[in-house]
mmCIF file of C-alpha atoms in Angstrom:
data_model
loop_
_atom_site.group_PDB
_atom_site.id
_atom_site.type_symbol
_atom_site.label_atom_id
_atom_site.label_comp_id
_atom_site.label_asym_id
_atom_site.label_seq_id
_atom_site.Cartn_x
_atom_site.Cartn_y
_atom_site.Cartn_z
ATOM 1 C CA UNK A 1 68.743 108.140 148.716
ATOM 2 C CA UNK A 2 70.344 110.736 146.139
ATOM 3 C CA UNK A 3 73.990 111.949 146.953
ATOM 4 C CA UNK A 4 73.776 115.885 147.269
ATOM 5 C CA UNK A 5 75.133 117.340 144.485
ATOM 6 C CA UNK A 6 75.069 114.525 141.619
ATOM 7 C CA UNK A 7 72.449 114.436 139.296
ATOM 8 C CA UNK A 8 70.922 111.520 138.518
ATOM 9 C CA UNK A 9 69.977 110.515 134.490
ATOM 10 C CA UNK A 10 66.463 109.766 133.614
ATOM 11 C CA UNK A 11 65.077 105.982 133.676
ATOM 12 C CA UNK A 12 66.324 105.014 130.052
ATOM 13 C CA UNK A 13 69.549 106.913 130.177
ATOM 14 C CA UNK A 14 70.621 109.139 127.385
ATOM 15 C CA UNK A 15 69.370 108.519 123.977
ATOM 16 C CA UNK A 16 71.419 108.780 120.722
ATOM 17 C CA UNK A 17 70.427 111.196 118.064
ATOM 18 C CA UNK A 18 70.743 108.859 115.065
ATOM 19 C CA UNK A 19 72.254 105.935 113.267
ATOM 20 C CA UNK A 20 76.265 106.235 113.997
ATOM 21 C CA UNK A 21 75.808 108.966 116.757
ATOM 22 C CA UNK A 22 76.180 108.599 120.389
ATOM 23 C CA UNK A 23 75.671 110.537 123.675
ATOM 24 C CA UNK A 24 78.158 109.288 126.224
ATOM 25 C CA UNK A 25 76.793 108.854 130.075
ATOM 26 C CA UNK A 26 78.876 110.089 132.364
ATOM 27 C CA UNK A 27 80.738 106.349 133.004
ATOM 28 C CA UNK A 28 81.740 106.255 129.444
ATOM 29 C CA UNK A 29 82.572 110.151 129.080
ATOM 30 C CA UNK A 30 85.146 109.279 132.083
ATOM 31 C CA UNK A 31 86.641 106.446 130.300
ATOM 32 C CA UNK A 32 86.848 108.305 127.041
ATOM 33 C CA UNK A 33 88.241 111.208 128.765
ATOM 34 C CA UNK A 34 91.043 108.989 130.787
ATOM 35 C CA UNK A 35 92.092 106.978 128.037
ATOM 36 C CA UNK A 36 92.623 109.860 125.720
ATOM 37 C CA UNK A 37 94.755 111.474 128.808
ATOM 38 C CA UNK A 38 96.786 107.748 128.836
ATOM 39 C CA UNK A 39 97.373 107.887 125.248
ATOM 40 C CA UNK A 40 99.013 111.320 125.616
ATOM 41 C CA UNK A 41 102.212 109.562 127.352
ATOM 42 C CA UNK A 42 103.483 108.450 123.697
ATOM 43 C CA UNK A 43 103.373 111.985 123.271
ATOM 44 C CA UNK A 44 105.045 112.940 126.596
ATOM 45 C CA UNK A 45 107.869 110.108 125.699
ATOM 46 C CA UNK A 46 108.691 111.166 121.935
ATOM 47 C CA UNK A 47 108.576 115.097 122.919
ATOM 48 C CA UNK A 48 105.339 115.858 120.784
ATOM 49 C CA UNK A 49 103.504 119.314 121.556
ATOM 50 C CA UNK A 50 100.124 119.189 121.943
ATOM 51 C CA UNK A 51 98.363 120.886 118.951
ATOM 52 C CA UNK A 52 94.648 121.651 117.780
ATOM 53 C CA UNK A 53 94.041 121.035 113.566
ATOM 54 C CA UNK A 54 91.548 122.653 112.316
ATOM 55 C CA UNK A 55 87.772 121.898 112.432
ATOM 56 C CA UNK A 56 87.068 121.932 108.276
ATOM 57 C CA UNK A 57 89.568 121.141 105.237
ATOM 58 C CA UNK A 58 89.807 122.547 102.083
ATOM 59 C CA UNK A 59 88.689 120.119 99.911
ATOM 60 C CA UNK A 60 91.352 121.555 97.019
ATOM 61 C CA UNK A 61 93.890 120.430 99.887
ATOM 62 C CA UNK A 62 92.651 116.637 100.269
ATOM 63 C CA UNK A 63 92.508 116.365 96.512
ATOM 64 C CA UNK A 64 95.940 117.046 96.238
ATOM 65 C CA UNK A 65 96.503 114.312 99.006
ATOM 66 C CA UNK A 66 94.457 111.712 96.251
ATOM 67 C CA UNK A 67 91.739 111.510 98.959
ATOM 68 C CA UNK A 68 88.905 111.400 96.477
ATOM 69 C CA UNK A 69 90.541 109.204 94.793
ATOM 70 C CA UNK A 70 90.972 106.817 97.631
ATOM 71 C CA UNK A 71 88.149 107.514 99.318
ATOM 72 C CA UNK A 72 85.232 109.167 97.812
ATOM 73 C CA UNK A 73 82.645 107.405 100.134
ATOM 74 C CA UNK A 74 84.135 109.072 103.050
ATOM 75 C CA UNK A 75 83.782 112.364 102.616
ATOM 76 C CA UNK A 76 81.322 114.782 104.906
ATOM 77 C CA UNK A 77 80.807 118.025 103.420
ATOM 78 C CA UNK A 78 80.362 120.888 104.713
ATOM 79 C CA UNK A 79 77.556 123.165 103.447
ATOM 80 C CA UNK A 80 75.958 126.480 104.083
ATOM 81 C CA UNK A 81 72.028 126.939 103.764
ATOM 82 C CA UNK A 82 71.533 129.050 100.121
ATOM 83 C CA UNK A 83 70.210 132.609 101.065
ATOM 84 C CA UNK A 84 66.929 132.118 99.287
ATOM 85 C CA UNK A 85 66.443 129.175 101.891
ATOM 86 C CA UNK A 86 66.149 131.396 104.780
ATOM 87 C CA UNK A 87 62.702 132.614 104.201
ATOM 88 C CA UNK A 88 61.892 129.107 104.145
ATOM 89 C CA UNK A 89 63.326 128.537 107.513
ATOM 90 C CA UNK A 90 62.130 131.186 109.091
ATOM 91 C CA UNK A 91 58.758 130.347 108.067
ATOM 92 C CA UNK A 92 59.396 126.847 109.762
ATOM 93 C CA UNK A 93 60.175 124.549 106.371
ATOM 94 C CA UNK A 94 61.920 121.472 107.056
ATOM 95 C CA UNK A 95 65.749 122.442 107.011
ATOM 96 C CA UNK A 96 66.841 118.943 104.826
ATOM 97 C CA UNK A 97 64.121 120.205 102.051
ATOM 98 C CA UNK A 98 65.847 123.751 101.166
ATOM 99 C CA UNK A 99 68.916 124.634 99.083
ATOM 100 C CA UNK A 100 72.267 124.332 100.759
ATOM 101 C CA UNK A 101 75.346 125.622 98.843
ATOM 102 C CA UNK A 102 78.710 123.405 98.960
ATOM 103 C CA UNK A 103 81.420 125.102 101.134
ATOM 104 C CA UNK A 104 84.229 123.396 99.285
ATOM 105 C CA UNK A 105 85.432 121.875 102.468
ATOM 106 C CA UNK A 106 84.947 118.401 104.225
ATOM 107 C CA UNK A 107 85.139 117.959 108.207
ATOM 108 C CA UNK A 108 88.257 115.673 108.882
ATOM 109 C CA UNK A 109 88.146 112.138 108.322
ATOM 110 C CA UNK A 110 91.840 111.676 110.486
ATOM 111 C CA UNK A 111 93.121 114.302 112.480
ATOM 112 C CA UNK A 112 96.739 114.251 110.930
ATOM 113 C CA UNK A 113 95.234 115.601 107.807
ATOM 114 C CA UNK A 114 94.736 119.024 108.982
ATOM 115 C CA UNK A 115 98.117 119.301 110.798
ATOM 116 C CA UNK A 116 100.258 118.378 107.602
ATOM 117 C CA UNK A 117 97.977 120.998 105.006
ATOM 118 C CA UNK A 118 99.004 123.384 107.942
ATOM 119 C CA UNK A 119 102.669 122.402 107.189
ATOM 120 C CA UNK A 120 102.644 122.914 103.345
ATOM 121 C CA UNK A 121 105.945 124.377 102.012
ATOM 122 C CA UNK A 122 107.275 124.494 105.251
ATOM 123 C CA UNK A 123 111.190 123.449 106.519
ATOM 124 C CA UNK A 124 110.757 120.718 109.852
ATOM 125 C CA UNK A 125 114.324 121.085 110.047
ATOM 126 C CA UNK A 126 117.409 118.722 110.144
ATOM 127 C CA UNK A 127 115.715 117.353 113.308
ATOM 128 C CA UNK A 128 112.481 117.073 112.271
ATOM 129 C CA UNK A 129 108.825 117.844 113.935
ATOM 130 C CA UNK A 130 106.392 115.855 116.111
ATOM 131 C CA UNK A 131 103.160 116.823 116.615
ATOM 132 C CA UNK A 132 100.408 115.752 118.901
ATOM 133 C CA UNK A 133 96.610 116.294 118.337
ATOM 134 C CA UNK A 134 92.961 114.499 119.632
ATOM 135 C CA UNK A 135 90.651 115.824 116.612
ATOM 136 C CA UNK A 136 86.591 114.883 115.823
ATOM 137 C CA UNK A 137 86.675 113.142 113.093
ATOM 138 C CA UNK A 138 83.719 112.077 110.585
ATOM 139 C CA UNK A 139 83.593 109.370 108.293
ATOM 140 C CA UNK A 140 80.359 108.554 105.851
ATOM 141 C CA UNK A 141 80.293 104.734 106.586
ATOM 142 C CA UNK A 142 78.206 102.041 104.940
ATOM 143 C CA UNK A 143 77.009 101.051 108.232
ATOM 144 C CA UNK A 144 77.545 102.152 111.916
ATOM 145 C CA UNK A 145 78.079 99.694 114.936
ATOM 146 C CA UNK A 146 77.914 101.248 118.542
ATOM 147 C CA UNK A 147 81.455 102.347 119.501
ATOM 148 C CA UNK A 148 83.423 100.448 116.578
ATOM 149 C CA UNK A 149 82.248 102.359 113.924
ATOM 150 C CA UNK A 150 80.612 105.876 114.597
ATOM 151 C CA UNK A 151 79.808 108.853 112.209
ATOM 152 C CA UNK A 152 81.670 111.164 114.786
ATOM 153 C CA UNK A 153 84.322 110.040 116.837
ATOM 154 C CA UNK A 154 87.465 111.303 118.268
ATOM 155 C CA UNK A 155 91.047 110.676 117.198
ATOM 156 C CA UNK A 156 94.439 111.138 118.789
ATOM 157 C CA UNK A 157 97.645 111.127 116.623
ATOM 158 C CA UNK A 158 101.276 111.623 117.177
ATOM 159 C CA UNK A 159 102.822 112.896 114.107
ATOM 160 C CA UNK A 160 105.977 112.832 112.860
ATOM 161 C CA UNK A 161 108.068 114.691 109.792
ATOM 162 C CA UNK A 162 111.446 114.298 109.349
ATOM 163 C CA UNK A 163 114.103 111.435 107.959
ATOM 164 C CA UNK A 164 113.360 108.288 106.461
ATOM 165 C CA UNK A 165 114.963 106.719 109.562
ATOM 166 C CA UNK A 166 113.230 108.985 112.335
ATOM 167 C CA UNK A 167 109.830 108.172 110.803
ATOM 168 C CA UNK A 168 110.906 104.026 111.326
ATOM 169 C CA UNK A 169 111.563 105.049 115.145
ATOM 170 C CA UNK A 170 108.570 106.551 115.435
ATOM 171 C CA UNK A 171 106.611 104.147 114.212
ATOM 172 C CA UNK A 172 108.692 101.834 115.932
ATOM 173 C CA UNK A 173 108.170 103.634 119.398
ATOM 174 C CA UNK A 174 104.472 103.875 118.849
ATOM 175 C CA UNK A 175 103.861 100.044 118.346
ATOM 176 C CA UNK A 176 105.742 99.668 121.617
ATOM 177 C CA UNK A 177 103.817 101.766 123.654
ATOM 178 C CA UNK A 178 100.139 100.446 122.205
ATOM 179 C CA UNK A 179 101.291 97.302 123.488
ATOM 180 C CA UNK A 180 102.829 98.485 127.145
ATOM 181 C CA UNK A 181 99.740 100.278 127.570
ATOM 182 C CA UNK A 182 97.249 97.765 126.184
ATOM 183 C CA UNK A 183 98.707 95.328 128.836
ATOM 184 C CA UNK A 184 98.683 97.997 131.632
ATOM 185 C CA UNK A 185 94.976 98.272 130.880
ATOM 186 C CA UNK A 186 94.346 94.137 130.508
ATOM 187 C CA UNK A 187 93.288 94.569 126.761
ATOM 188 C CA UNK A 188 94.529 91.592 124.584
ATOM 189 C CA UNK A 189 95.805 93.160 120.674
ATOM 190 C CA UNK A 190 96.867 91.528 117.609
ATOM 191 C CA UNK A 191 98.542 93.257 115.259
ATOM 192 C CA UNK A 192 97.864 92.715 111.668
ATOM 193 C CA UNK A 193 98.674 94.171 108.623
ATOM 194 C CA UNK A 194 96.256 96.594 106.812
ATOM 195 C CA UNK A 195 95.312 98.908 104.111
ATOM 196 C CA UNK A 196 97.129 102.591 103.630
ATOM 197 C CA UNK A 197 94.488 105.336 103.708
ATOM 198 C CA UNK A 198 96.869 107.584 102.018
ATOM 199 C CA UNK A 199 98.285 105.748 98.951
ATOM 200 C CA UNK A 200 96.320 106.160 95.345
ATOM 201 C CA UNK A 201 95.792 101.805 95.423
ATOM 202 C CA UNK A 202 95.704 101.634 91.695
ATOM 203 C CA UNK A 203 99.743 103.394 91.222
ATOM 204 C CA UNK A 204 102.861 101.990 91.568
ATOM 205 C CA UNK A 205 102.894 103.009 95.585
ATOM 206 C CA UNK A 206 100.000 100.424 95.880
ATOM 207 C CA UNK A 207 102.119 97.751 94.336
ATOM 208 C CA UNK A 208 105.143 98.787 96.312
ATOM 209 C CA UNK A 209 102.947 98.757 99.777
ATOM 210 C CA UNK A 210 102.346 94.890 98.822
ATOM 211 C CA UNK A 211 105.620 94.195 99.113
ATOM 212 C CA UNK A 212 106.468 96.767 101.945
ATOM 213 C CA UNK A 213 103.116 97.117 104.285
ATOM 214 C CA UNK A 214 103.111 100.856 105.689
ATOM 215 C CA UNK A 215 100.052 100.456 107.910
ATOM 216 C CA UNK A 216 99.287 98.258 110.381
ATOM 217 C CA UNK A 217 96.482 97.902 113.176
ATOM 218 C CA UNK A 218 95.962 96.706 116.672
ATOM 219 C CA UNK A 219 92.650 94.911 117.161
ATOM 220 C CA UNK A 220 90.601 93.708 120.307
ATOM 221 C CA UNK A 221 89.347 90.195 120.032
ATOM 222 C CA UNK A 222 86.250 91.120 118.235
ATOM 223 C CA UNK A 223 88.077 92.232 115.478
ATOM 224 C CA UNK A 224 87.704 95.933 116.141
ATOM 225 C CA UNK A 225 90.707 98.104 115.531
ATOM 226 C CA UNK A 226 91.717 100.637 117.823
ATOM 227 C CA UNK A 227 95.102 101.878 117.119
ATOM 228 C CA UNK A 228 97.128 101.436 114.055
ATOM 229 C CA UNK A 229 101.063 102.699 113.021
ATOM 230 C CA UNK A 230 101.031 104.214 109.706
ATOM 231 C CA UNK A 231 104.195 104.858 107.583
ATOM 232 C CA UNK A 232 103.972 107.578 104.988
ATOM 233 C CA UNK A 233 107.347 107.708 103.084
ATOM 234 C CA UNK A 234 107.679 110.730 101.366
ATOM 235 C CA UNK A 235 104.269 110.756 100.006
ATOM 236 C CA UNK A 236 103.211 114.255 101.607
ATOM 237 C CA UNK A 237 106.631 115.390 102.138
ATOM 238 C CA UNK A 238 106.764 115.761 98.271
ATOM 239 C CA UNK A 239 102.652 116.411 97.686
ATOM 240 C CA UNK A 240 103.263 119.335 100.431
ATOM 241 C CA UNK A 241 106.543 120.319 99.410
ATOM 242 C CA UNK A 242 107.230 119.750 103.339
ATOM 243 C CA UNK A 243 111.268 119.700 103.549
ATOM 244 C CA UNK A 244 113.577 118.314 106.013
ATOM 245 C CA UNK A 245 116.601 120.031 105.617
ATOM 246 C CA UNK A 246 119.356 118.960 103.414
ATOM 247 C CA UNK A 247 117.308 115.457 103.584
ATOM 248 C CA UNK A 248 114.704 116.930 100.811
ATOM 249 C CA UNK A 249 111.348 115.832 101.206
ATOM 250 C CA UNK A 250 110.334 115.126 104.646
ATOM 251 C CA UNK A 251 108.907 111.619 105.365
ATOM 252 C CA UNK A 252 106.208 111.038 107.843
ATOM 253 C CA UNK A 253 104.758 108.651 109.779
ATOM 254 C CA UNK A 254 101.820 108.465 112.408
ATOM 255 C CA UNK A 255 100.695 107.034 115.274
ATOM 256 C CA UNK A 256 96.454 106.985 115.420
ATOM 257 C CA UNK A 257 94.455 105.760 118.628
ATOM 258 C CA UNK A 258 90.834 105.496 117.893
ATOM 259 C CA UNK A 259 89.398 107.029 120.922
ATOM 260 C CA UNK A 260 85.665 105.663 121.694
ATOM 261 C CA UNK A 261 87.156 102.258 119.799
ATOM 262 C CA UNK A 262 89.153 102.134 123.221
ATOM 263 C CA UNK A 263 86.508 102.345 125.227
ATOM 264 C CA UNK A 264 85.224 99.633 123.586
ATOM 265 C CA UNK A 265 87.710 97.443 123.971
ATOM 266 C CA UNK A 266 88.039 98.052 127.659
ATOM 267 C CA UNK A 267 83.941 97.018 128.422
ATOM 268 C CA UNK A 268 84.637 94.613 126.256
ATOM 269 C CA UNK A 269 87.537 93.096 128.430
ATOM 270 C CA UNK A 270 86.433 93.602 131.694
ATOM 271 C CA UNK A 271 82.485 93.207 131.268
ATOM 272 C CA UNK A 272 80.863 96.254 132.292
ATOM 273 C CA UNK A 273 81.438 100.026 131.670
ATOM 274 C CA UNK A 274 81.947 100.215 135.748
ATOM 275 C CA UNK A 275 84.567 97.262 135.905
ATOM 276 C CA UNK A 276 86.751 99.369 133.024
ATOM 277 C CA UNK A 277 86.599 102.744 134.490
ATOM 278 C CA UNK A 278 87.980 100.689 137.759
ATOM 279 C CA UNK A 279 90.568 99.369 135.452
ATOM 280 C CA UNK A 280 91.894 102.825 134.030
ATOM 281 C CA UNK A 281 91.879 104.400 137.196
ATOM 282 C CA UNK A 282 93.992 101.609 138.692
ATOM 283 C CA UNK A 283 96.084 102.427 135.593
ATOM 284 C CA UNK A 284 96.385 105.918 136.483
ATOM 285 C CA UNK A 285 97.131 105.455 140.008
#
């Protein structure tokens, strides 16, 4: 017998649309959406206002940031459909045949992007700024896996600008809390030291990183990382011209949760999506 009022999914489920792109059932929509509401108490504890970053960068922006440099496999452009394609669609042409014309912007590939291009040339302050945002990201992979590695997936950050010692705290803070809420939720991390997405690895900042790691990860047994701590310096504080009072160029630091990686993690630990969303809300109680 139905229950009045819930609609049930057809016999198969939900399908996904394509390599590295997944529709959610309702189970795994409410542990996506409960985590993500979890991961906003680092936020709550360091003061950090919830923000929204923008949907599309300016790909003059991320250059600036080395980000082609870096990463030129990553990219997802954005593109508009060239005028003398519409004919073509109208008439019922396939779309991925006809002219599109570049944009010159890229849908973000980390959500703290946006929120420090909306910060260029600006003054955080003697106190410095935190910032909190969940942003789709999109990331042109090799190869996508499920939950671990996805096309489009969401990510929360807590963001900081400031001092050289603030962003240490916050970084320092953020570790802590992966950890107190990792064991609230029975998942089992290591943390490991990893590459820095926003270093050019050729420079001298690469060679100073090797001595000085800025970035490291928390991973579920598999191997999968969900969370990571990411220390800056001064690198967009000075790229930005993003000041921090009489301090000069700010430094920054962030904290990044890999939302659907979570989910993961927690039907990974406790066997069945069911069993996990039993765990959270335990957590939440």
């Amino acid at each position: 017998m139905s229950t009045p009022g819930i609609t049930a999914l057809p016999d198969g489920g939900l399908k996904n649309p394509g390599p590295g792109l997944i529709t959610l059932d309702p189970v795994h929509t409410a542990l996506l959406r409960g985590l993500d509401e979890l991961l906003t108490g680092l936020a709550a504890r360091l003061a950090a206002p919830e923000v929204m970053g923008p949907p599309l960068l300016a790909a003059e922006g991320l250059a600036r940031l080395d980000y082609f440099r870096n990463f030129p496999h990553l990219g997802v452009s954005a593109g508009r459909f060239a005028p003398e394609a519409f004919d073509g669609l109208a008439a019922g042409e396939a779309p991925g045949e006809l002219p599109l014309r570049p944009t010159g912007h890229l849908l973000p590939s980390a959500t703290c992007y946006g929120l420090l291009l909306s910060l260029e040339g600006r003054d955080v302050g003697e106190d410095g700024l935190r910032l909190s945002a969940t942003g789709r990201c999109f990331r042109n992979e090799t190869h996508y896996d499920g939950l671990r590695r996805l096309w489009g997936f969401h990510m929360r950050e807590v963001l900081y600008l400031g001092t050289k010692s603030g962003a240490v705290e916050h970084l320092e803070q953020g570790a802590e809390f992966i950890q107190e809420l990792a064991a609230t939720l029975g998942l089992e991390l290591t943390r490991a030291v990893a590459d820095d997405p926003f270093y050019d690895k050729g420079g001298s900042r690469a060679r100073l990183m090797a001595l000085d790691p800025v970035k490291h990860e928390f991973s579920a047994p598999d191997g999968t990382a969900i969370a990571s701590v990411n220390r800056h310096r001064n690198f967009f504080g000075e790229r930005l011209d993003i000041r921090a009072g009489s301090h000069g160029p700010a430094y920054s630091g962030c904290v990044a949760f890999g939302v659907e990686r979570w989910v993961h993690a927690m039907v990974l630990a406790h066997g069945t999506p069911e069993r996990a969303l039993d765990r959270l809300r335990d957590a939440r109680a």
